[in-house]
Amino acid sequence: MESCRETGPLVTRVADSEATAAERGVVDGHLRECVACRHQLHAERETRQLVHDRATALVGHAPLGLRARCVATRVQAAPRAGRRLPLLSRAAWPIALAATLVLAVAGSAFYGLVVNPSKAVAAQLTLDHLKCFSLFEEPAGLSPAEVQAVLKARHGIDLSLPAGKAAEGLTLVGGRRCLYLDGTVAHLLYKKDGLQVSLFVLPIGQQLGQTDLDVLGHSAVAFAKDGRTWVVLARAPHAQVEAIASALGADTE
Amino acid sequence: MDAAAFEQEALALVDRLYATAMRLTRNDADAQDLVQDTYLRAFRSAAQFEAGTNLRGWMFTILHNTFLNQRRDRGRNPVDADSEVVEQAPDDRQAAGNPEELLLRGTLDADLQAALDNLQPAYREAVWLRDVEQFSYEDIAGIVGVPIGTVMSRISRGRRALYDDLVARSSGYARRAGVGGETPARRV
């Protein structure tokens, strides 16, 4: 008699009705002597039939909006000379796409055809600031330590988020990873007296040609910290954003 | 295949890819992100797809590989689909009870979903691709990137584990209902 180990794969083929006559003969001979393999064949047949019968219910339907997100990836997948758009999560795509189109038109009119790279990056960060606050804000606030741990564990972004004096008046309400600038950008969302403040931490090696940027009605201030470029951005007068950036920059000193 | 036809055929698979992504990630948000990422990669690589070949298998392969990459990116343990531990798991077919008495057709969809989710990831994916998606052994081997023998072993063990789980659930219902242990208490 063939061993169970030798017959095992053939039992699966028999359960799937894919065994040849010869294979079927081998299995039949083995099953006459082996109760365990008879049980195995029975179990495989029953399970296969059950799952097959329920396949339609098991597959079900994808959530509304997912198809739109997938369709939207065509735009992102199209070859382009510039940088990639951020890959948003969940239901963000329709809104994000609309926002991108509106602001892209406004942005191109504003900057003309020759774009200053720093301003282009700042414009992209501004778009992300607008989109993310509409989608990911957690009004109750988040623990910086927890966000720090998640960014490190899930995305390999090792940051020391503002604490103590630097964080005074700033409430962390969101944190996520953005995929652009040929790398991974950490985006921290803060609230300060009702003002929405974004802190972007660019990948190591990414720098801006300018440190003070005003784009699309927003002010952005860039500075170096912990070997990376940090950018603070908010829809507020430049001096106010600079004060926040100074506090954050002073954190490690 | 022209771009429009490619997109149309690819997008027709959203439901099935999402269902498979749910089996892989067991989390709606992650499953949606995984499917979106899969389409992004598929559209970027559309030029590499050979017309007349198996688009469905190609998309499922991208889904599988994207899932593995995401898992690695997140710094978790390498997905155990490739773990030798899975292959070396004890085969407990000798411990068979008396399943002939139990009618699995009475299994509730929710129980089946839960039992599928309980399977080891490698087994769950193999059973899903075979019994729900009806891929051939060869296609599954290509999608998952393992030899056909390994695919068959995973299907076999996965089905058996699923069966045992469902039998245990049926027995549990019977005991709680005060019914004889070998008769299913709940049937559809």
Coordinates of C-alpha atoms in Angstrom, one line a residue:
Chain A
M1 CA 0.0 0.0 0.0
E2 CA 1.2 3.5 -0.8
S3 CA 1.9 5.7 2.2
C4 CA -0.4 8.5 3.3
R5 CA 2.4 11.0 2.5
E6 CA 2.7 9.7 -1.1
T7 CA -1.1 9.6 -1.6
G8 CA -1.8 12.9 0.0
P9 CA -1.5 15.1 -3.1
L10 CA -3.5 12.6 -5.1
V11 CA -6.3 12.8 -2.5
T12 CA -6.5 16.5 -3.2
R13 CA -6.6 16.0 -6.9
V14 CA -9.4 13.4 -6.5
A15 CA -11.3 15.8 -4.3
D16 CA -11.0 18.4 -7.0
S17 CA -12.0 15.8 -9.7
E18 CA -8.7 16.4 -11.4
A19 CA -7.1 13.0 -10.9
T20 CA -6.3 10.8 -13.9
A21 CA -7.8 7.3 -14.0
A22 CA -4.4 5.9 -13.0
E23 CA -4.2 8.3 -10.0
R24 CA -7.7 7.6 -9.1
G25 CA -6.8 3.8 -9.0
V26 CA -3.9 4.5 -6.7
V27 CA -6.0 6.5 -4.3
D28 CA -8.9 4.0 -4.4
G29 CA -6.5 1.2 -3.5
H30 CA -5.1 3.3 -0.6
L31 CA -8.5 4.4 0.7
R32 CA -9.6 0.8 1.0
E33 CA -6.9 0.3 3.7
C34 CA -6.7 3.7 5.3
V35 CA -9.5 5.2 7.3
A36 CA -7.6 8.5 8.0
C37 CA -7.2 9.2 4.3
R38 CA -10.9 8.4 3.7
H39 CA -11.7 11.0 6.3
Q40 CA -9.3 13.4 4.6
L41 CA -11.0 13.0 1.2
H42 CA -14.4 13.4 2.8
A43 CA -13.3 16.6 4.6
E44 CA -11.7 18.0 1.5
R45 CA -14.7 17.3 -0.7
E46 CA -17.2 18.7 1.9
T47 CA -15.1 21.9 2.5
R48 CA -14.5 22.4 -1.2
Q49 CA -18.1 22.1 -2.0
L50 CA -19.2 24.3 0.9
V51 CA -16.7 27.1 0.0
H52 CA -17.6 26.9 -3.6
D53 CA -21.3 27.1 -2.9
R54 CA -20.8 30.2 -0.8
A55 CA -18.2 31.8 -3.1
T56 CA -20.6 34.6 -4.2
A57 CA -21.5 35.5 -0.7
L58 CA -17.9 35.3 0.4
V59 CA -16.7 37.6 -2.3
G60 CA -19.5 40.2 -1.9
H61 CA -18.9 43.7 -3.1
A62 CA -16.1 46.1 -2.7
P63 CA -16.9 49.2 -0.6
L64 CA -18.4 52.2 -2.4
G65 CA -15.6 54.5 -3.4
L66 CA -12.9 51.9 -3.8
R67 CA -13.5 51.6 -7.5
A68 CA -13.2 55.4 -7.9
R69 CA -9.9 55.3 -5.9
C70 CA -8.7 52.5 -8.2
V71 CA -9.8 54.4 -11.3
A72 CA -8.0 57.5 -10.0
T73 CA -4.7 55.5 -9.8
R74 CA -4.6 55.7 -13.6
V75 CA -3.8 59.4 -13.3
Q76 CA -1.1 58.7 -10.8
A77 CA 0.3 55.8 -12.8
A78 CA 0.6 57.9 -16.0
P79 CA 4.2 58.7 -16.7
R80 CA 5.1 62.3 -15.8
A81 CA 8.3 64.2 -15.5
G82 CA 7.5 65.7 -12.1
R83 CA 7.0 64.3 -8.7
R84 CA 4.3 61.9 -7.7
L85 CA 1.1 63.0 -6.0
P86 CA 0.5 61.7 -2.5
L87 CA -1.2 58.4 -2.2
L88 CA -4.2 59.0 -0.1
S89 CA -6.1 56.5 1.9
R90 CA -9.7 55.2 1.9
A91 CA -12.4 57.6 0.7
A92 CA -10.0 60.5 0.1
W93 CA -9.5 60.1 -3.6
P94 CA -12.6 61.8 -5.1
I95 CA -12.2 64.8 -2.8
A96 CA -8.4 64.8 -3.2
L97 CA -8.6 64.7 -6.9
A98 CA -11.1 67.6 -7.1
A99 CA -8.9 69.6 -4.7
T100 CA -5.8 68.8 -6.7
L101 CA -7.4 69.8 -10.0
V102 CA -8.7 73.1 -8.6
L103 CA -5.5 74.0 -6.9
A104 CA -3.3 72.8 -9.7
V105 CA -5.1 75.2 -12.1
A106 CA -4.8 78.0 -9.5
G107 CA -1.2 77.1 -8.8
S108 CA -0.1 77.0 -12.5
A109 CA -1.7 80.4 -13.1
F110 CA 0.0 81.7 -10.0
Y111 CA 3.5 80.4 -10.7
G112 CA 3.5 80.4 -14.4
L113 CA 5.3 77.7 -16.4
V114 CA 8.7 78.0 -14.8
V115 CA 8.3 76.8 -11.2
N116 CA 10.7 77.4 -8.4
P117 CA 11.3 73.9 -7.0
S118 CA 11.0 75.1 -3.4
K119 CA 7.7 76.8 -4.1
A120 CA 6.5 73.7 -6.0
V121 CA 7.2 71.6 -3.0
A122 CA 5.6 74.1 -0.7
A123 CA 2.5 74.1 -2.9
Q124 CA 2.4 70.3 -2.8
L125 CA 2.7 70.4 1.0
T126 CA -0.1 73.0 1.1
L127 CA -2.4 70.7 -0.9
D128 CA -1.6 67.9 1.5
H129 CA -2.2 70.2 4.5
L130 CA -5.7 71.1 3.2
K131 CA -6.6 67.5 2.3
C132 CA -5.3 65.9 5.4
F133 CA -7.0 68.3 7.8
S134 CA -10.3 67.6 6.1
L135 CA -9.8 63.8 6.3
F136 CA -7.6 62.8 9.2
E137 CA -8.1 65.2 12.0
E138 CA -8.8 63.6 15.4
P139 CA -10.4 66.3 17.5
A140 CA -9.8 64.6 20.8
G141 CA -6.1 64.8 20.2
L142 CA -3.4 62.1 20.0
S143 CA -0.5 61.0 22.2
P144 CA 2.7 62.1 20.5
A145 CA 4.5 59.0 21.9
E146 CA 1.8 56.8 20.3
V147 CA 2.0 58.6 16.9
Q148 CA 5.8 58.4 17.1
A149 CA 5.7 54.7 17.7
V150 CA 3.3 54.0 14.9
L151 CA 5.3 56.0 12.4
K152 CA 8.4 54.1 13.4
A153 CA 6.8 50.7 13.4
R154 CA 4.6 51.0 10.3
H155 CA 6.7 53.3 8.1
G156 CA 10.2 53.2 9.5
I157 CA 10.1 56.9 10.2
D158 CA 12.1 57.6 13.4
L159 CA 11.2 61.0 14.8
S160 CA 11.3 62.7 18.1
L161 CA 8.1 64.7 18.1
P162 CA 7.9 68.1 19.9
A163 CA 7.4 67.9 23.6
G164 CA 7.7 70.2 26.6
K165 CA 8.1 73.9 25.8
A166 CA 8.1 73.4 22.1
A167 CA 4.8 71.6 22.1
E168 CA 3.2 74.1 24.4
G169 CA -0.1 75.2 22.9
L170 CA 0.2 72.7 20.1
T171 CA -2.3 69.8 20.1
L172 CA -1.4 66.8 18.0
V173 CA -4.5 65.8 16.1
G174 CA -3.2 63.6 13.3
G175 CA -0.1 61.9 11.9
R176 CA 0.4 60.1 8.7
R177 CA 2.9 59.2 6.0
C178 CA 2.9 60.9 2.7
L179 CA 4.5 59.3 -0.4
Y180 CA 6.2 61.9 -2.5
L181 CA 9.5 63.7 -2.9
D182 CA 10.9 60.3 -3.8
G183 CA 10.6 59.2 -0.3
T184 CA 8.6 59.1 2.8
V185 CA 7.4 62.3 4.4
A186 CA 6.0 62.4 7.9
H187 CA 3.0 64.7 8.2
L188 CA 2.0 65.8 11.7
L189 CA -1.2 67.7 12.1
Y190 CA -1.5 70.1 15.0
K191 CA -4.0 72.6 16.3
K192 CA -2.9 75.8 18.0
D193 CA -5.7 78.0 19.3
G194 CA -8.0 76.8 16.5
L195 CA -5.3 77.3 13.8
Q196 CA -4.5 74.2 11.7
V197 CA -0.7 73.7 11.7
S198 CA 1.1 71.1 9.6
L199 CA 4.6 69.9 10.4
F200 CA 6.2 68.0 7.5
V201 CA 9.5 66.2 8.1
L202 CA 11.2 65.5 4.8
P203 CA 13.3 62.5 4.0
I204 CA 16.9 62.7 4.9
G205 CA 18.7 64.4 2.0
Q206 CA 15.7 66.5 0.9
Q207 CA 16.2 70.2 1.3
L208 CA 14.4 73.3 0.2
G209 CA 16.3 76.1 -1.6
Q210 CA 14.3 78.6 0.4
T211 CA 13.3 78.6 4.0
D212 CA 10.5 81.1 4.0
L213 CA 7.7 80.4 1.5
D214 CA 4.3 81.9 1.1
V215 CA 2.1 79.9 -1.2
L216 CA -1.6 79.8 -1.9
G217 CA -2.4 82.0 1.1
H218 CA -0.3 79.8 3.4
S219 CA 3.0 80.5 5.0
A220 CA 5.7 77.9 5.2
V221 CA 8.9 78.0 7.2
A222 CA 11.6 75.4 6.8
F223 CA 14.5 74.6 9.1
A224 CA 17.0 71.8 9.8
K225 CA 16.6 69.6 12.8
D226 CA 17.9 66.2 13.7
G227 CA 19.6 65.9 10.2
R228 CA 16.3 66.4 8.4
T229 CA 14.4 69.3 6.9
W230 CA 11.3 70.3 8.8
V231 CA 8.6 72.5 7.3
V232 CA 5.9 74.2 9.4
L233 CA 2.9 75.4 7.4
A234 CA -0.3 77.2 8.2
R235 CA -2.8 79.6 6.8
A236 CA -1.5 82.5 9.0
P237 CA 0.8 85.5 8.8
H238 CA 4.4 84.6 8.2
A239 CA 5.5 85.9 11.5
Q240 CA 3.1 83.7 13.4
V241 CA 4.2 80.6 11.5
E242 CA 7.8 81.6 12.1
A243 CA 7.2 81.8 15.8
I244 CA 5.8 78.3 15.8
A245 CA 8.8 77.0 13.8
S246 CA 11.2 78.7 16.2
A247 CA 9.6 77.0 19.1
L248 CA 9.7 73.6 17.4
G249 CA 13.3 74.1 16.2
A250 CA 14.4 75.1 19.7
D251 CA 13.2 71.8 21.0
T252 CA 16.4 69.9 20.6
E253 CA 18.7 72.7 21.5
Chain B
M1 CA -4.6 44.8 -25.6
D2 CA -5.3 48.6 -25.8
A3 CA -5.2 50.7 -22.7
A4 CA -9.0 51.1 -22.5
A5 CA -9.7 47.4 -22.7
F6 CA -6.9 46.7 -20.2
E7 CA -8.4 49.2 -17.7
Q8 CA -11.9 47.9 -18.2
E9 CA -10.9 44.3 -17.7
A10 CA -8.7 45.1 -14.7
L11 CA -11.3 47.3 -13.0
A12 CA -13.9 44.5 -13.4
L13 CA -11.9 42.6 -10.8
V14 CA -12.2 45.1 -8.0
D15 CA -14.8 43.1 -6.0
R16 CA -12.7 39.9 -6.2
L17 CA -9.4 41.6 -5.4
Y18 CA -11.0 43.4 -2.5
A19 CA -12.4 40.1 -1.1
T20 CA -9.0 38.5 -1.4
A21 CA -7.3 41.5 0.1
M22 CA -9.7 41.1 3.1
R23 CA -8.6 37.5 3.5
L24 CA -5.0 38.6 3.4
T25 CA -5.2 41.6 5.7
R26 CA -8.4 40.9 7.7
N27 CA -8.9 44.7 7.9
D28 CA -11.1 46.8 5.7
A29 CA -8.9 49.9 5.6
D30 CA -5.7 47.9 4.9
A31 CA -7.6 45.8 2.3
Q32 CA -8.7 49.0 0.5
D33 CA -5.3 50.4 0.5
L34 CA -3.9 47.1 -0.7
V35 CA -6.3 47.0 -3.7
Q36 CA -5.6 50.7 -4.5
D37 CA -1.8 50.0 -4.4
T38 CA -2.4 46.9 -6.6
Y39 CA -4.1 49.0 -9.3
L40 CA -1.5 51.7 -9.1
R41 CA 1.2 49.1 -9.8
A42 CA -0.8 47.3 -12.4
F43 CA -1.4 50.5 -14.4
R44 CA 2.2 51.5 -14.1
S45 CA 3.2 48.1 -15.4
A46 CA 0.4 47.8 -18.0
A47 CA 2.9 47.9 -20.8
Q48 CA 4.5 44.7 -19.5
F49 CA 1.3 42.8 -19.6
E50 CA 1.1 40.4 -22.6
A51 CA -2.2 40.5 -24.4
G52 CA -3.9 37.1 -24.5
T53 CA -2.4 36.0 -21.2
N54 CA -4.2 35.6 -17.9
L55 CA -5.0 39.1 -16.7
R56 CA -6.8 37.8 -13.7
G57 CA -3.8 35.8 -12.6
W58 CA -1.5 38.7 -13.3
M59 CA -3.6 41.0 -11.1
F60 CA -3.8 38.5 -8.3
T61 CA 0.0 38.1 -8.5
I62 CA 0.5 41.8 -8.1
L63 CA -2.0 41.8 -5.2
H64 CA 0.0 39.0 -3.5
N65 CA 3.4 40.6 -4.0
T66 CA 2.1 44.0 -3.0
F67 CA 0.8 42.5 0.2
L68 CA 4.2 40.9 0.9
N69 CA 5.9 44.2 0.3
Q70 CA 3.6 46.1 2.5
R71 CA 4.1 43.6 5.3
R72 CA 7.9 44.0 4.9
D73 CA 7.6 47.8 4.8
R74 CA 5.8 47.8 8.0
G75 CA 8.6 46.0 9.7
R76 CA 6.6 43.1 10.8
N77 CA 7.9 39.5 10.5
P78 CA 8.1 38.3 7.0
V79 CA 4.8 36.9 6.1
D80 CA 4.5 33.4 7.2
A81 CA 3.3 32.3 3.7
D82 CA 6.9 31.5 3.0
S83 CA 7.7 30.1 6.4
E84 CA 8.9 26.6 6.7
V85 CA 7.0 26.3 9.9
V86 CA 3.8 26.2 7.8
E87 CA 5.1 23.5 5.6
Q88 CA 6.3 21.5 8.6
A89 CA 3.1 21.8 10.6
P90 CA 2.0 18.4 11.9
D91 CA -0.5 16.7 9.7
D92 CA -3.2 15.7 12.0
R93 CA -5.3 13.6 9.7
Q94 CA -4.9 10.6 12.0
A95 CA -6.9 12.5 14.6
A96 CA -10.0 12.4 12.6
G97 CA -13.2 12.2 14.5
N98 CA -16.6 11.3 13.0
P99 CA -17.2 14.1 10.6
E100 CA -19.5 12.1 8.3
E101 CA -22.3 12.6 10.8
L102 CA -22.0 16.4 10.6
L103 CA -23.6 18.3 7.8
L104 CA -21.5 21.3 6.9
R105 CA -24.2 22.6 4.6
G106 CA -25.8 24.0 7.8
T107 CA -22.8 26.2 8.4
L108 CA -23.7 29.9 8.6
D109 CA -21.8 32.4 6.3
A110 CA -20.5 34.2 9.4
D111 CA -19.1 30.9 10.7
L112 CA -17.5 30.2 7.4
Q113 CA -16.0 33.7 7.3
A114 CA -14.7 33.3 10.8
A115 CA -13.3 29.8 10.2
L116 CA -11.5 31.1 7.1
D117 CA -10.1 33.9 9.1
N118 CA -8.8 31.4 11.6
L119 CA -6.7 29.6 9.1
Q120 CA -3.0 30.1 8.9
P121 CA -2.4 32.8 6.3
A122 CA -0.7 30.5 3.8
Y123 CA -3.5 28.0 4.0
R124 CA -6.2 30.6 3.9
E125 CA -4.8 32.1 0.7
A126 CA -4.4 28.7 -1.0
V127 CA -7.9 27.6 -0.2
W128 CA -9.3 30.9 -1.2
L129 CA -7.6 31.0 -4.5
R130 CA -8.5 27.4 -5.3
D131 CA -12.1 27.1 -4.0
V132 CA -13.4 30.6 -4.3
E133 CA -11.4 32.0 -7.2
Q134 CA -11.1 28.6 -8.9
F135 CA -7.5 29.1 -10.0
S136 CA -5.6 26.0 -11.2
Y137 CA -2.8 24.6 -9.1
E138 CA -0.4 26.0 -11.6
D139 CA -1.9 29.5 -11.5
I140 CA -1.8 29.5 -7.7
A141 CA 1.9 28.4 -7.7
G142 CA 2.6 31.4 -10.0
I143 CA 0.6 33.8 -7.9
V144 CA 2.1 32.8 -4.6
G145 CA 5.5 31.9 -5.9
V146 CA 5.9 28.4 -4.5
P147 CA 6.1 25.0 -6.1
I148 CA 2.9 23.2 -7.1
G149 CA 3.5 20.5 -4.5
T150 CA 3.5 23.2 -1.8
V151 CA 0.3 24.6 -3.2
M152 CA -1.4 21.3 -3.0
S153 CA -0.2 20.7 0.5
R154 CA -1.5 24.0 1.6
I155 CA -4.9 23.4 0.0
S156 CA -5.1 20.0 1.6
R157 CA -4.2 21.1 5.1
G158 CA -6.2 24.3 4.8
R159 CA -9.3 22.5 3.8
R160 CA -8.8 20.0 6.6
A161 CA -8.3 22.7 9.2
L162 CA -11.3 24.6 7.9
Y163 CA -13.4 21.4 8.1
D164 CA -12.3 20.7 11.6
D165 CA -13.0 24.2 12.7
L166 CA -16.5 24.1 11.2
V167 CA -17.2 20.8 12.8
A168 CA -16.1 22.1 16.2
R169 CA -18.4 25.2 15.7
S170 CA -21.3 22.9 14.8
S171 CA -20.6 20.7 17.9
G172 CA -20.4 23.8 20.1
Y173 CA -23.8 25.0 18.9
A174 CA -25.2 21.5 19.5
R175 CA -23.8 21.3 23.0
R176 CA -25.1 24.8 23.9
A177 CA -28.5 23.9 22.5
G178 CA -28.5 20.6 24.5
V179 CA -28.7 18.6 21.3
G180 CA -26.7 15.4 20.7
G181 CA -23.1 16.3 19.9
E182 CA -23.1 14.8 16.5
T183 CA -26.1 16.6 15.2
P184 CA -25.8 20.2 14.0
A185 CA -28.0 22.5 16.0
R186 CA -28.1 25.2 13.4
R187 CA -29.0 24.8 9.8
V188 CA -29.8 27.3 7.1

